[in-house]
PDB file of C-alpha atoms in Angstrom:
ATOM      1  CA  MET A  65     -46.049  -3.720  14.250  1.00 86.00           C
ATOM      2  CA  ILE A  66     -48.183  -3.538  11.143  1.00 95.00           C
ATOM      3  CA  VAL A  67     -48.154  -1.253   8.130  1.00 96.00           C
ATOM      4  CA  LEU A  68     -51.628  -1.187   6.607  1.00 97.00           C
ATOM      5  CA  PRO A  69     -51.920   0.940   3.453  1.00 97.00           C
ATOM      6  CA  ASP A  70     -55.035   3.019   2.943  1.00 98.00           C
ATOM      7  CA  SER A  71     -56.058   0.830   0.013  1.00 98.00           C
ATOM      8  CA  ALA A  72     -56.116  -2.264   2.239  1.00 98.00           C
ATOM      9  CA  SER A  73     -58.016  -0.438   4.997  1.00 98.00           C
ATOM     10  CA  ALA A  74     -60.578   0.734   2.465  1.00 98.00           C
ATOM     11  CA  ALA A  75     -60.958  -2.777   1.090  1.00 98.00           C
ATOM     12  CA  ILE A  76     -61.543  -4.216   4.575  1.00 98.00           C
ATOM     13  CA  MET A  77     -64.099  -1.509   5.342  1.00 98.00           C
ATOM     14  CA  SER A  78     -65.870  -2.265   2.079  1.00 98.00           C
ATOM     15  CA  GLU A  79     -65.916  -5.988   2.888  1.00 98.00           C
ATOM     16  CA  GLY A  80     -67.391  -5.230   6.305  1.00 98.00           C
ATOM     17  CA  GLU A  81     -70.202  -3.233   4.759  1.00 98.00           C
ATOM     18  CA  ARG A  82     -70.839  -5.869   2.104  1.00 98.00           C
ATOM     19  CA  ALA A  83     -71.211  -8.609   4.730  1.00 98.00           C
ATOM     20  CA  TYR A  84     -73.330  -6.568   7.167  1.00 98.00           C
ATOM     21  CA  PRO A  85     -75.250  -7.570   9.277  1.00 98.00           C
ATOM     22  CA  ASN A  86     -72.925 -10.572   9.270  1.00 98.00           C
ATOM     23  CA  GLU A  87     -69.200 -10.705   9.912  1.00 98.00           C
ATOM     24  CA  CYS A  88     -66.738 -10.698   7.047  1.00 98.00           C
ATOM     25  CA  CYS A  89     -63.310 -12.302   7.278  1.00 98.00           C
ATOM     26  CA  GLY A  90     -60.167 -12.751   5.282  1.00 98.00           C
ATOM     27  CA  ALA A  91     -56.399 -12.936   5.254  1.00 98.00           C
ATOM     28  CA  LEU A  92     -53.790 -10.182   5.186  1.00 98.00           C
ATOM     29  CA  LEU A  93     -51.129 -10.941   2.591  1.00 98.00           C
ATOM     30  CA  GLY A  94     -47.802  -9.191   2.815  1.00 96.00           C
ATOM     31  CA  SER A  95     -44.228  -9.444   3.931  1.00 94.00           C
ATOM     32  CA  MET A  96     -41.865  -8.689   6.791  1.00 90.00           C
ATOM     33  CA  ASP A  97     -39.698  -5.584   6.702  1.00 89.00           C
ATOM     34  CA  ASP A  98     -36.105  -5.399   7.979  1.00 88.00           C
ATOM     35  CA  SER A  99     -37.224  -4.565  11.516  1.00 87.00           C
ATOM     36  CA  GLY A 100     -39.648  -7.480  11.703  1.00 81.00           C
ATOM     37  CA  GLY A 101     -42.737  -5.397  11.072  1.00 89.00           C
ATOM     38  CA  ARG A 102     -45.578  -6.786   9.001  1.00 94.00           C
ATOM     39  CA  VAL A 103     -46.337  -4.872   5.814  1.00 97.00           C
ATOM     40  CA  VAL A 104     -49.712  -5.616   4.224  1.00 98.00           C
ATOM     41  CA  SER A 105     -49.767  -5.677   0.429  1.00 98.00           C
ATOM     42  CA  GLU A 106     -53.304  -6.860  -0.194  1.00 97.00           C
ATOM     43  CA  ILE A 107     -56.251  -8.535   1.442  1.00 98.00           C
ATOM     44  CA  LEU A 108     -57.741 -11.888   0.525  1.00 98.00           C
ATOM     45  CA  PRO A 109     -61.478 -12.120   1.337  1.00 98.00           C
ATOM     46  CA  ILE A 110     -62.450 -15.590   2.567  1.00 98.00           C
ATOM     47  CA  HIS A 111     -65.882 -17.143   2.951  1.00 97.00           C
ATOM     48  CA  ASN A 112     -67.169 -17.069   6.539  1.00 98.00           C
ATOM     49  CA  GLY A 113     -67.417 -20.750   7.354  1.00 97.00           C
ATOM     50  CA  ARG A 114     -69.771 -20.401  10.316  1.00 97.00           C
ATOM     51  CA  GLU A 115     -73.431 -21.390  10.100  1.00 97.00           C
ATOM     52  CA  THR A 116     -75.494 -18.599   8.543  1.00 97.00           C
ATOM     53  CA  GLU A 117     -77.467 -17.992  11.740  1.00 97.00           C
ATOM     54  CA  GLU A 118     -74.221 -17.485  13.701  1.00 97.00           C
ATOM     55  CA  GLN A 119     -72.449 -15.198  11.260  1.00 98.00           C
ATOM     56  CA  TYR A 120     -73.821 -12.035  12.871  1.00 97.00           C
ATOM     57  CA  HIS A 121     -71.302 -12.500  15.694  1.00 97.00           C
ATOM     58  CA  ARG A 122     -68.919 -15.268  14.638  1.00 97.00           C
ATOM     59  CA  PHE A 123     -66.562 -16.143  11.824  1.00 97.00           C
ATOM     60  CA  VAL A 124     -64.302 -19.056  11.056  1.00 97.00           C
ATOM     61  CA  ILE A 125     -61.703 -19.648   8.400  1.00 97.00           C
ATOM     62  CA  GLY A 126     -61.505 -23.425   8.282  1.00 96.00           C
ATOM     63  CA  PRO A 127     -58.283 -25.379   7.840  1.00 95.00           C
ATOM     64  CA  ASP A 128     -58.840 -26.001   4.139  1.00 93.00           C
ATOM     65  CA  ASP A 129     -59.406 -22.279   3.530  1.00 96.00           C
ATOM     66  CA  PHE A 130     -56.374 -21.522   5.711  1.00 95.00           C
ATOM     67  CA  MET A 131     -54.169 -23.747   3.567  1.00 91.00           C
ATOM     68  CA  ALA A 132     -55.635 -22.234   0.393  1.00 93.00           C
ATOM     69  CA  SER A 133     -54.784 -18.740   1.640  1.00 95.00           C
ATOM     70  CA  GLU A 134     -51.202 -19.825   2.343  1.00 90.00           C
ATOM     71  CA  LYS A 135     -50.986 -21.236  -1.180  1.00 91.00           C
ATOM     72  CA  THR A 136     -52.374 -18.040  -2.707  1.00 95.00           C
ATOM     73  CA  ALA A 137     -49.898 -15.949  -0.737  1.00 93.00           C
ATOM     74  CA  ARG A 138     -46.926 -18.057  -1.836  1.00 90.00           C
ATOM     75  CA  ALA A 139     -48.057 -17.858  -5.468  1.00 94.00           C
ATOM     76  CA  ARG A 140     -47.955 -14.074  -5.183  1.00 95.00           C
ATOM     77  CA  GLY A 141     -44.575 -14.063  -3.450  1.00 94.00           C
ATOM     78  CA  LEU A 142     -46.170 -13.048  -0.167  1.00 95.00           C
ATOM     79  CA  ASP A 143     -46.940 -14.531   3.258  1.00 91.00           C
ATOM     80  CA  VAL A 144     -50.120 -14.681   5.297  1.00 94.00           C
ATOM     81  CA  ILE A 145     -49.262 -12.174   8.009  1.00 95.00           C
ATOM     82  CA  GLY A 146     -52.626 -11.798   9.678  1.00 97.00           C
ATOM     83  CA  PHE A 147     -56.378 -11.855   9.387  1.00 98.00           C
ATOM     84  CA  TYR A 148     -59.238  -9.377   9.455  1.00 98.00           C
ATOM     85  CA  HIS A 149     -62.876  -9.557  10.429  1.00 98.00           C
ATOM     86  CA  SER A 150     -65.737  -7.191  11.144  1.00 98.00           C
ATOM     87  CA  HIS A 151     -67.752  -6.523  14.285  1.00 98.00           C
ATOM     88  CA  PRO A 152     -71.271  -5.599  13.156  1.00 98.00           C
ATOM     89  CA  ASP A 153     -72.755  -3.083  15.601  1.00 97.00           C
ATOM     90  CA  HIS A 154     -69.948  -3.719  18.070  1.00 97.00           C
ATOM     91  CA  PRO A 155     -66.741  -1.759  18.700  1.00 97.00           C
ATOM     92  CA  ALA A 156     -63.465  -2.586  16.953  1.00 98.00           C
ATOM     93  CA  VAL A 157     -62.112  -4.198  20.091  1.00 97.00           C
ATOM     94  CA  PRO A 158     -61.233  -7.904  20.420  1.00 97.00           C
ATOM     95  CA  SER A 159     -63.747  -9.963  22.340  1.00 96.00           C
ATOM     96  CA  ASP A 160     -62.863 -12.706  24.795  1.00 94.00           C
ATOM     97  CA  TYR A 161     -63.898 -15.117  22.070  1.00 94.00           C
ATOM     98  CA  ASP A 162     -61.387 -13.483  19.712  1.00 96.00           C
ATOM     99  CA  ARG A 163     -58.615 -13.883  22.292  1.00 95.00           C
ATOM    100  CA  GLU A 164     -59.450 -17.486  23.120  1.00 93.00           C
ATOM    101  CA  HIS A 165     -59.160 -18.430  19.436  1.00 93.00           C
ATOM    102  CA  ALA A 166     -56.174 -16.301  18.472  1.00 94.00           C
ATOM    103  CA  LEU A 167     -52.654 -17.336  17.609  1.00 94.00           C
ATOM    104  CA  PRO A 168     -49.494 -15.396  18.404  1.00 92.00           C
ATOM    105  CA  TRP A 169     -47.508 -13.494  15.787  1.00 92.00           C
ATOM    106  CA  TYR A 170     -50.409 -12.727  13.431  1.00 95.00           C
ATOM    107  CA  SER A 171     -51.982  -9.294  13.159  1.00 97.00           C
ATOM    108  CA  TYR A 172     -55.722  -9.277  13.750  1.00 98.00           C
ATOM    109  CA  VAL A 173     -57.495  -6.335  12.106  1.00 98.00           C
ATOM    110  CA  ILE A 174     -61.026  -5.549  13.253  1.00 98.00           C
ATOM    111  CA  VAL A 175     -63.411  -3.095  11.615  1.00 98.00           C
ATOM    112  CA  ALA A 176     -66.520  -1.886  13.412  1.00 98.00           C
ATOM    113  CA  VAL A 177     -69.583  -1.668  11.193  1.00 98.00           C
ATOM    114  CA  LYS A 178     -72.409   0.381  12.692  1.00 98.00           C
ATOM    115  CA  SER A 179     -75.797   0.238  10.999  1.00 98.00           C
ATOM    116  CA  GLY A 180     -74.122  -0.947   7.827  1.00 98.00           C
ATOM    117  CA  VAL A 181     -71.416   1.729   7.707  1.00 98.00           C
ATOM    118  CA  SER A 182     -67.782   0.950   8.537  1.00 98.00           C
ATOM    119  CA  GLY A 183     -66.111   3.120  11.156  1.00 98.00           C
ATOM    120  CA  ASP A 184     -63.189   2.412  13.482  1.00 98.00           C
ATOM    121  CA  LEU A 185     -60.519   0.048  12.253  1.00 98.00           C
ATOM    122  CA  THR A 186     -57.938  -1.356  14.644  1.00 98.00           C
ATOM    123  CA  SER A 187     -55.223  -4.004  14.637  1.00 98.00           C
ATOM    124  CA  TRP A 188     -54.067  -6.263  17.450  1.00 98.00           C
ATOM    125  CA  GLU A 189     -51.461  -8.885  18.261  1.00 96.00           C
ATOM    126  CA  LEU A 190     -51.914 -11.593  20.873  1.00 96.00           C
ATOM    127  CA  ASP A 191     -49.559 -11.300  23.838  1.00 94.00           C
ATOM    128  CA  GLY A 192     -47.219 -14.254  24.290  1.00 89.00           C
ATOM    129  CA  ASP A 193     -48.995 -15.551  27.389  1.00 91.00           C
ATOM    130  CA  ARG A 194     -52.434 -15.336  25.723  1.00 93.00           C
ATOM    131  CA  SER A 195     -53.665 -13.044  28.507  1.00 95.00           C
ATOM    132  CA  ARG A 196     -54.480 -10.042  26.314  1.00 96.00           C
ATOM    133  CA  PHE A 197     -54.259  -8.418  22.915  1.00 97.00           C
ATOM    134  CA  ILE A 198     -51.738  -5.637  22.330  1.00 97.00           C
ATOM    135  CA  LYS A 199     -53.028  -2.842  20.146  1.00 97.00           C
ATOM    136  CA  GLU A 200     -50.740  -2.127  17.203  1.00 96.00           C
ATOM    137  CA  LEU A 201     -52.936   0.182  15.137  1.00 94.00           C
TER     138      LEU A 201
ATOM    139  CA  MET B 188     -42.030 -43.894  15.379  1.00 81.00           C
ATOM    140  CA  PRO B 189     -40.029 -40.881  14.178  1.00 95.00           C
ATOM    141  CA  VAL B 190     -42.260 -38.513  12.253  1.00 98.00           C
ATOM    142  CA  THR B 191     -42.033 -34.995  10.879  1.00 97.00           C
ATOM    143  CA  ILE B 192     -44.296 -32.207  12.091  1.00 97.00           C
ATOM    144  CA  GLN B 193     -44.731 -29.188   9.842  1.00 94.00           C
ATOM    145  CA  ILE B 194     -45.208 -25.925  11.714  1.00 93.00           C
ATOM    146  CA  PRO B 195     -47.390 -22.980  10.612  1.00 90.00           C
ATOM    147  CA  THR B 196     -45.669 -19.619  10.326  1.00 87.00           C
ATOM    148  CA  ALA B 197     -47.311 -18.214  13.444  1.00 89.00           C
ATOM    149  CA  LEU B 198     -45.909 -20.928  15.701  1.00 92.00           C
ATOM    150  CA  ARG B 199     -42.348 -20.926  14.376  1.00 91.00           C
ATOM    151  CA  VAL B 200     -41.400 -18.330  16.975  1.00 90.00           C
ATOM    152  CA  PHE B 201     -41.510 -21.276  19.386  1.00 94.00           C
ATOM    153  CA  THR B 202     -39.497 -23.692  17.219  1.00 95.00           C
ATOM    154  CA  ASP B 203     -36.395 -21.580  16.603  1.00 94.00           C
ATOM    155  CA  ARG B 204     -37.963 -20.560  13.254  1.00 90.00           C
ATOM    156  CA  LYS B 205     -37.939 -24.165  12.057  1.00 93.00           C
ATOM    157  CA  SER B 206     -40.690 -24.948   9.583  1.00 90.00           C
ATOM    158  CA  GLU B 207     -40.610 -28.626  10.483  1.00 94.00           C
ATOM    159  CA  VAL B 208     -39.403 -30.639  13.453  1.00 97.00           C
ATOM    160  CA  GLN B 209     -39.012 -34.299  14.326  1.00 97.00           C
ATOM    161  CA  ALA B 210     -41.039 -36.084  16.992  1.00 98.00           C
ATOM    162  CA  LYS B 211     -41.709 -39.606  18.157  1.00 97.00           C
ATOM    163  CA  GLY B 212     -44.920 -41.422  18.954  1.00 97.00           C
ATOM    164  CA  ALA B 213     -46.870 -44.572  18.167  1.00 97.00           C
ATOM    165  CA  ILE B 214     -50.045 -42.525  17.738  1.00 98.00           C
ATOM    166  CA  ILE B 215     -50.615 -38.905  16.805  1.00 98.00           C
ATOM    167  CA  ALA B 216     -51.374 -37.798  20.374  1.00 97.00           C
ATOM    168  CA  GLU B 217     -47.983 -39.105  21.505  1.00 98.00           C
ATOM    169  CA  ALA B 218     -46.120 -37.396  18.670  1.00 98.00           C
ATOM    170  CA  ILE B 219     -47.778 -34.036  19.397  1.00 98.00           C
ATOM    171  CA  ALA B 220     -47.043 -34.424  23.108  1.00 97.00           C
ATOM    172  CA  ASP B 221     -43.411 -35.281  22.329  1.00 98.00           C
ATOM    173  CA  PHE B 222     -43.190 -32.201  20.128  1.00 98.00           C
ATOM    174  CA  ALA B 223     -44.726 -30.000  22.829  1.00 97.00           C
ATOM    175  CA  ALA B 224     -42.292 -31.376  25.401  1.00 97.00           C
ATOM    176  CA  SER B 225     -39.388 -30.358  23.155  1.00 97.00           C
ATOM    177  CA  TYR B 226     -40.734 -26.821  22.727  1.00 97.00           C
ATOM    178  CA  PRO B 227     -42.569 -26.113  26.000  1.00 95.00           C
ATOM    179  CA  ASP B 228     -43.465 -22.501  25.177  1.00 94.00           C
ATOM    180  CA  ILE B 229     -45.757 -23.759  22.431  1.00 95.00           C
ATOM    181  CA  LYS B 230     -47.896 -25.839  24.813  1.00 95.00           C
ATOM    182  CA  GLN B 231     -50.273 -23.053  25.813  1.00 94.00           C
ATOM    183  CA  HIS B 232     -51.112 -22.430  22.168  1.00 94.00           C
ATOM    184  CA  LEU B 233     -51.750 -26.102  21.377  1.00 96.00           C
ATOM    185  CA  TYR B 234     -53.571 -27.159  24.544  1.00 95.00           C
ATOM    186  CA  ASP B 235     -56.204 -25.457  26.668  1.00 93.00           C
ATOM    187  CA  GLU B 236     -56.026 -25.206  30.455  1.00 92.00           C
ATOM    188  CA  GLY B 237     -57.530 -28.673  30.753  1.00 95.00           C
ATOM    189  CA  GLY B 238     -54.837 -30.224  28.594  1.00 94.00           C
ATOM    190  CA  THR B 239     -57.137 -30.754  25.600  1.00 95.00           C
ATOM    191  CA  LEU B 240     -55.928 -29.848  22.127  1.00 94.00           C
ATOM    192  CA  ARG B 241     -57.417 -26.460  21.269  1.00 94.00           C
ATOM    193  CA  SER B 242     -60.406 -26.677  18.973  1.00 91.00           C
ATOM    194  CA  PHE B 243     -58.842 -24.446  16.324  1.00 93.00           C
ATOM    195  CA  ILE B 244     -55.715 -26.568  15.975  1.00 95.00           C
ATOM    196  CA  ASN B 245     -56.211 -29.103  13.195  1.00 96.00           C
ATOM    197  CA  ILE B 246     -53.785 -31.874  12.406  1.00 97.00           C
ATOM    198  CA  TYR B 247     -53.316 -33.341   8.970  1.00 96.00           C
ATOM    199  CA  LEU B 248     -51.637 -36.684   8.306  1.00 97.00           C
ATOM    200  CA  GLY B 249     -50.386 -36.217   4.794  1.00 93.00           C
ATOM    201  CA  ASP B 250     -53.278 -34.552   2.991  1.00 89.00           C
ATOM    202  CA  THR B 251     -55.999 -35.854   5.318  1.00 94.00           C
ATOM    203  CA  ASN B 252     -57.475 -34.128   8.350  1.00 95.00           C
ATOM    204  CA  ILE B 253     -57.156 -36.644  11.185  1.00 97.00           C
ATOM    205  CA  LYS B 254     -60.806 -35.962  12.038  1.00 95.00           C
ATOM    206  CA  ASN B 255     -61.473 -38.121   8.991  1.00 96.00           C
ATOM    207  CA  LEU B 256     -59.113 -40.818  10.277  1.00 97.00           C
ATOM    208  CA  GLY B 257     -58.854 -42.052  13.834  1.00 96.00           C
ATOM    209  CA  GLY B 258     -58.319 -38.654  15.410  1.00 97.00           C
ATOM    210  CA  LEU B 259     -55.499 -38.345  17.908  1.00 97.00           C
ATOM    211  CA  ASP B 260     -55.461 -42.137  18.302  1.00 98.00           C
ATOM    212  CA  THR B 261     -54.472 -42.625  14.655  1.00 98.00           C
ATOM    213  CA  PRO B 262     -51.401 -44.871  14.524  1.00 98.00           C
ATOM    214  CA  LEU B 263     -48.206 -43.569  12.961  1.00 98.00           C
ATOM    215  CA  LYS B 264     -45.506 -45.213  10.941  1.00 97.00           C
ATOM    216  CA  ASP B 265     -41.919 -44.178  10.363  1.00 97.00           C
ATOM    217  CA  GLY B 266     -41.586 -41.148   8.146  1.00 97.00           C
ATOM    218  CA  ASP B 267     -45.166 -39.948   8.415  1.00 97.00           C
ATOM    219  CA  ILE B 268     -45.658 -36.223   7.981  1.00 97.00           C
ATOM    220  CA  LEU B 269     -48.027 -34.362  10.288  1.00 97.00           C
ATOM    221  CA  MET B 270     -49.044 -30.797   9.615  1.00 95.00           C
ATOM    222  CA  LEU B 271     -50.488 -28.382  12.178  1.00 96.00           C
ATOM    223  CA  VAL B 272     -53.153 -26.274  10.483  1.00 95.00           C
ATOM    224  CA  PRO B 273     -54.975 -23.641  12.491  1.00 94.00           C
ATOM    225  CA  ALA B 274     -58.523 -22.586  11.862  1.00 94.00           C
ATOM    226  CA  ILE B 275     -58.926 -18.843  12.364  1.00 96.00           C
ATOM    227  CA  ALA B 276     -61.975 -17.971  14.414  1.00 96.00           C
ATOM    228  CA  GLY B 277     -63.393 -15.062  16.336  1.00 96.00           C
ATOM    229  CA  GLY B 278     -66.242 -12.663  16.554  1.00 96.00           C
ATOM    230  CA  SER B 279     -67.868  -9.978  18.614  1.00 94.00           C
ATOM    231  CA  ASN B 280     -69.414 -10.716  21.989  1.00 81.00           C
ATOM    232  CA  PRO B 281     -71.790 -12.078  23.108  1.00 74.00           C
TER     233      PRO B 281
END
């Protein structure tokens, strides 16, 4: 389960519009509550590491950027609890490509950006057997 | 060679919440396989259906990505520290 405050949702939507027609990406920094739910405190925008000509439908946060995001989170007393990205002119639903590259436990927030304007925002967690995403928001 | 493998947060659900575990191997591929054999539920997240390490799983020996060393064939010595570092990737179809 994820708790995503309106301020974080708004920031992700803004990032999606800023990056349009390309995909934006970043980390969700936060903590775990007593019931094991993930509570987002802030977002950390990260450079889309894919080639420019592929960024309209792909993103990657490379290992060096991953480690940097972990370091930033620790410095703020937080953990990396998930990631977000945008789907320009596509629905806020995970693609097969998303599922094939996902890890368990993290929350994956997706914002749909249609014609440059952010719309639906959803969040998903990979099922333990990698067969599907479970919608959590 | 006994080595230490550091585990990212997302995969600790498969290692009894341990942030690092011990494994044995003369080369990195053997150490990762030994680790996966000890925690079999993690296998599907490390390896694809063909048994190849997933492309988004990166391994660091100390501070160096093994892609800049000898890859999975890089030899290990006692006390080496390996770190599993995922790349996060995705995107809309097609």
